Amino acid sequence: MANRLAFLPTELNSSKLYREELIEFEWVPGMAISQGRKSVKNLHQAAKEQLKVSEILEISTRSQSPLGVALSAFNLKLQVLEFVSTVEIAYQSSKVFEGGGPYVDIFGLTSLQAKKDPRLKDSGNLVEFHFENRIWPLTASPNFYDYLYIRGLLDSGEIENIVRYEAFTDLAFSQNSLKQKNGKSFNCQARSAAIFVSLLSRMQVNQISSFLEKSAIDETGSTEQLKLFS
């Protein structure tokens, strides 16, 4: 058996923009995508029973849904200045470490190459992010990854399809992943998707990007507003 988190949008009267539920399910061992998809099937079956929902989307390259694969950070397109990138590439190329960065040449790599670039592990502790001539602190709320991923969703043309889902999962993201993020940048595409759906019920589509930027960077943002993402 294994445990994974499912992320759900919240009601308008909630003090947060997402909620997470731990789901226990039967894990199917093996590195092949086909094995991963079997685990996803088991995860979703257990989640539907526990959460009393019918529509769950796995967002990853292991997803059984073409939409879930397309919305993976490895595939989700993002316009960055004059570049058309992916969320993964934009995220990795914006990291600033104690010993170097941002490594903007990562824009010339594939998503997988970007994630595995050795400099990201050999440059010391992560300090902040530099993106489009702005500095994003690690303590920003929402965090930098939420902003990037949701910006990608806004440009995806898939909003009507995304809002059909009641919960989101990412098989690669476990409780151990959450613990390892202690003091680091938190990133989970399933969580970001749940936040996005919650935002859509609270404001106009064209207000979301500016709301996220203000919440993360503007120090005058209210404590109540920032707690929405915690």
Short mmCIF file of C-alpha atoms in Angstrom, two decimals:
data_model
loop_
_atom_site.label_atom_id
_atom_site.label_comp_id
_atom_site.label_asym_id
_atom_site.label_seq_id
_atom_site.Cartn_x
_atom_site.Cartn_y
_atom_site.Cartn_z
CA MET A 1 0.00 0.00 0.00
CA ALA A 2 1.02 3.61 -0.54
CA ASN A 3 -0.21 7.11 0.34
CA ARG A 4 -0.58 10.13 -1.90
CA LEU A 5 -2.23 13.53 -1.57
CA ALA A 6 -5.30 14.63 -3.50
CA PHE A 7 -5.85 18.38 -3.83
CA LEU A 8 -9.33 19.88 -4.05
CA PRO A 9 -10.65 23.38 -4.78
CA THR A 10 -12.50 25.03 -1.91
CA GLU A 11 -15.86 26.73 -1.44
CA LEU A 12 -16.18 30.51 -1.55
CA ASN A 13 -16.45 30.78 2.23
CA SER A 14 -13.22 28.85 2.84
CA SER A 15 -10.20 30.57 4.37
CA LYS A 16 -7.91 28.70 1.95
CA LEU A 17 -7.78 28.18 -1.81
CA TYR A 18 -7.25 24.42 -1.64
CA ARG A 19 -7.53 21.47 0.69
CA GLU A 20 -5.49 18.30 0.69
CA GLU A 21 -6.53 14.78 1.62
CA LEU A 22 -4.26 11.79 2.16
CA ILE A 23 -5.35 8.74 0.14
CA GLU A 24 -4.22 5.17 0.79
CA PHE A 25 -4.18 2.89 -2.25
CA GLU A 26 -2.54 -0.18 -3.75
CA TRP A 27 0.81 0.67 -5.35
CA VAL A 28 1.85 -1.11 -8.56
CA PRO A 29 5.68 -1.41 -8.61
CA GLY A 30 7.70 -0.75 -11.74
CA MET A 31 9.29 2.19 -13.57
CA ALA A 32 7.32 1.87 -16.83
CA ILE A 33 4.63 4.45 -17.59
CA SER A 34 2.12 1.61 -17.90
CA GLN A 35 2.84 0.58 -14.30
CA GLY A 36 2.51 4.16 -13.12
CA ARG A 37 -0.88 4.42 -14.80
CA LYS A 38 -2.05 1.33 -12.98
CA SER A 39 -1.10 3.01 -9.71
CA VAL A 40 -2.96 6.16 -10.79
CA LYS A 41 -6.06 4.07 -11.49
CA ASN A 42 -5.89 2.57 -8.00
CA LEU A 43 -5.25 5.98 -6.45
CA HIS A 44 -8.28 7.50 -8.16
CA GLN A 45 -10.54 4.60 -7.28
CA ALA A 46 -9.61 4.97 -3.61
CA ALA A 47 -9.92 8.77 -3.76
CA LYS A 48 -13.40 8.61 -5.28
CA GLU A 49 -14.57 6.35 -2.49
CA GLN A 50 -12.96 8.40 0.28
CA LEU A 51 -13.74 11.89 -1.02
CA LYS A 52 -17.14 11.14 -2.57
CA VAL A 53 -16.16 12.76 -5.88
CA SER A 54 -16.47 11.44 -9.42
CA GLU A 55 -14.02 13.52 -11.50
CA ILE A 56 -10.31 13.39 -10.60
CA LEU A 57 -7.45 14.41 -12.88
CA GLU A 58 -3.90 13.08 -12.59
CA ILE A 59 -1.58 15.83 -13.81
CA SER A 60 1.65 14.19 -14.93
CA THR A 61 3.19 12.28 -17.79
CA ARG A 62 1.75 9.15 -16.15
CA SER A 63 -1.81 10.39 -16.51
CA GLN A 64 -4.32 8.22 -18.35
CA SER A 65 -5.95 11.42 -19.59
CA PRO A 66 -4.46 13.33 -22.56
CA LEU A 67 -5.42 16.52 -20.71
CA GLY A 68 -3.45 15.45 -17.65
CA VAL A 69 -0.37 14.76 -19.79
CA ALA A 70 -0.74 18.08 -21.62
CA LEU A 71 -1.00 19.97 -18.32
CA SER A 72 2.14 18.37 -16.90
CA ALA A 73 4.74 21.03 -16.14
CA PHE A 74 7.00 19.22 -18.61
CA ASN A 75 4.50 19.93 -21.40
CA LEU A 76 2.48 22.98 -20.36
CA LYS A 77 3.58 25.90 -22.55
CA LEU A 78 4.43 29.30 -21.13
CA GLN A 79 5.28 32.56 -22.90
CA VAL A 80 8.33 34.12 -21.22
CA LEU A 81 9.29 37.44 -22.80
CA GLU A 82 10.27 36.48 -26.37
CA PHE A 83 10.51 32.75 -25.60
CA VAL A 84 7.90 30.01 -25.72
CA SER A 85 8.95 27.67 -22.94
CA THR A 86 7.39 25.14 -20.59
CA VAL A 87 6.59 25.67 -16.94
CA GLU A 88 9.37 23.26 -15.96
CA ILE A 89 12.02 25.08 -18.01
CA ALA A 90 10.91 28.51 -16.78
CA TYR A 91 10.97 27.29 -13.17
CA GLN A 92 14.42 25.72 -13.30
CA SER A 93 15.98 28.58 -15.30
CA SER A 94 14.79 31.16 -12.75
CA LYS A 95 16.47 29.62 -9.71
CA VAL A 96 19.16 31.65 -7.94
CA PHE A 97 21.53 29.82 -5.60
CA GLU A 98 24.23 30.83 -3.15
CA GLY A 99 26.83 29.76 -5.71
CA GLY A 100 25.28 30.86 -8.98
CA GLY A 101 22.27 31.38 -11.18
CA PRO A 102 19.92 32.07 -12.68
CA TYR A 103 21.11 29.72 -15.43
CA VAL A 104 19.21 31.27 -18.32
CA ASP A 105 20.84 28.96 -20.88
CA ILE A 106 18.46 26.30 -19.54
CA PHE A 107 15.92 27.87 -21.89
CA GLY A 108 17.71 26.01 -24.68
CA LEU A 109 17.13 22.61 -23.07
CA THR A 110 14.22 20.18 -22.96
CA SER A 111 12.09 19.97 -19.81
CA LEU A 112 13.80 16.75 -18.73
CA GLN A 113 17.27 18.19 -19.36
CA ALA A 114 16.33 21.31 -17.41
CA LYS A 115 15.17 19.34 -14.39
CA LYS A 116 18.36 17.24 -14.38
CA ASP A 117 20.85 20.04 -15.01
CA PRO A 118 23.68 19.29 -12.52
CA ARG A 119 24.19 22.95 -11.67
CA LEU A 120 20.84 22.95 -9.88
CA LYS A 121 22.29 20.55 -7.32
CA ASP A 122 25.87 21.81 -7.24
CA SER A 123 25.32 25.53 -6.61
CA GLY A 124 24.43 25.52 -2.93
CA ASN A 125 21.17 26.47 -1.28
CA LEU A 126 18.33 28.04 -3.23
CA VAL A 127 18.09 31.76 -2.41
CA GLU A 128 15.36 33.24 -4.62
CA PHE A 129 13.97 33.35 -8.16
CA HIS A 130 14.64 35.88 -10.94
CA PHE A 131 11.90 35.98 -13.57
CA GLU A 132 11.04 38.63 -16.16
CA ASN A 133 13.20 41.21 -14.38
CA ARG A 134 11.52 40.60 -11.02
CA ILE A 135 12.75 38.94 -7.85
CA TRP A 136 10.51 36.35 -6.20
CA PRO A 137 11.49 35.50 -2.60
CA LEU A 138 11.24 31.92 -1.36
CA THR A 139 8.80 33.12 1.28
CA ALA A 140 6.33 34.49 -1.28
CA SER A 141 2.74 33.34 -0.88
CA PRO A 142 1.57 32.15 -3.38
CA ASN A 143 4.94 30.75 -4.26
CA PHE A 144 6.72 31.23 -7.56
CA TYR A 145 5.76 27.81 -8.89
CA ASP A 146 2.04 28.44 -8.31
CA TYR A 147 2.35 31.67 -10.29
CA LEU A 148 4.18 30.06 -13.22
CA TYR A 149 1.90 27.05 -13.42
CA ILE A 150 -1.33 29.04 -13.18
CA ARG A 151 -0.06 31.45 -15.83
CA GLY A 152 0.47 28.42 -18.06
CA LEU A 153 -3.09 27.24 -17.35
CA LEU A 154 -4.45 30.67 -18.26
CA ASP A 155 -2.79 30.42 -21.69
CA SER A 156 -3.61 26.75 -22.24
CA GLY A 157 -7.07 27.12 -23.76
CA GLU A 158 -8.22 24.32 -21.44
CA ILE A 159 -10.01 26.27 -18.72
CA GLU A 160 -13.44 24.82 -19.52
CA ASN A 161 -12.01 21.30 -19.32
CA ILE A 162 -10.05 21.93 -16.11
CA VAL A 163 -13.04 23.18 -14.11
CA ARG A 164 -14.87 19.89 -14.72
CA TYR A 165 -12.63 18.20 -12.19
CA GLU A 166 -13.29 18.03 -8.47
CA ALA A 167 -9.81 16.91 -7.40
CA PHE A 168 -6.26 16.71 -8.75
CA THR A 169 -3.37 14.32 -8.11
CA ASP A 170 0.31 13.98 -9.02
CA LEU A 171 1.57 10.45 -8.48
CA ALA A 172 5.18 11.61 -8.04
CA PHE A 173 4.26 13.93 -5.18
CA SER A 174 4.18 12.15 -1.83
CA GLN A 175 4.14 13.10 1.84
CA ASN A 176 7.92 12.64 1.78
CA SER A 177 8.06 15.23 -1.00
CA LEU A 178 6.15 17.60 1.24
CA LYS A 179 8.51 17.06 4.17
CA GLN A 180 11.55 17.58 1.95
CA LYS A 181 10.17 20.99 0.96
CA ASN A 182 10.65 22.24 4.51
CA GLY A 183 12.48 25.54 4.10
CA LYS A 184 12.60 25.14 0.34
CA SER A 185 10.43 26.12 -2.59
CA PHE A 186 7.19 24.15 -2.59
CA ASN A 187 5.99 22.98 -6.00
CA CYS A 188 3.16 20.62 -6.87
CA GLN A 189 1.21 20.96 -10.12
CA ALA A 190 -1.89 19.24 -8.68
CA ARG A 191 -2.01 21.74 -5.82
CA SER A 192 -1.58 24.66 -8.23
CA ALA A 193 -4.45 23.34 -10.37
CA ALA A 194 -6.76 23.19 -7.33
CA ILE A 195 -5.81 26.76 -6.42
CA PHE A 196 -6.56 27.83 -10.00
CA VAL A 197 -10.08 26.37 -9.94
CA SER A 198 -10.75 28.07 -6.61
CA LEU A 199 -9.58 31.40 -8.02
CA LEU A 200 -11.90 31.02 -11.02
CA SER A 201 -14.86 30.92 -8.64
CA ARG A 202 -13.70 34.08 -6.88
CA MET A 203 -12.67 36.48 -9.66
CA GLN A 204 -12.58 37.12 -13.40
CA VAL A 205 -10.05 35.20 -15.47
CA ASN A 206 -8.24 38.40 -16.45
CA GLN A 207 -7.73 39.30 -12.77
CA ILE A 208 -5.91 36.15 -11.70
CA SER A 209 -2.34 36.90 -12.83
CA SER A 210 -2.28 40.36 -11.24
CA PHE A 211 -3.82 38.97 -8.04
CA LEU A 212 -1.08 36.33 -7.77
CA GLU A 213 1.67 38.87 -8.43
CA LYS A 214 0.32 41.27 -5.83
CA SER A 215 -0.12 38.53 -3.25
CA ALA A 216 3.43 37.29 -3.73
CA ILE A 217 5.43 40.46 -4.18
CA ASP A 218 3.51 43.44 -2.82
CA GLU A 219 4.43 43.71 0.86
CA THR A 220 1.20 45.61 1.49
CA GLY A 221 -0.81 42.44 0.78
CA SER A 222 -3.01 41.53 3.75
CA THR A 223 -2.18 38.65 6.06
CA GLU A 224 -5.63 37.20 5.38
CA GLN A 225 -4.94 37.21 1.65
CA LEU A 226 -1.60 35.46 2.03
CA LYS A 227 -3.09 32.77 4.28
CA LEU A 228 -5.25 31.65 1.36
CA PHE A 229 -2.24 29.83 -0.09
CA SER A 230 -0.76 28.31 3.06
#
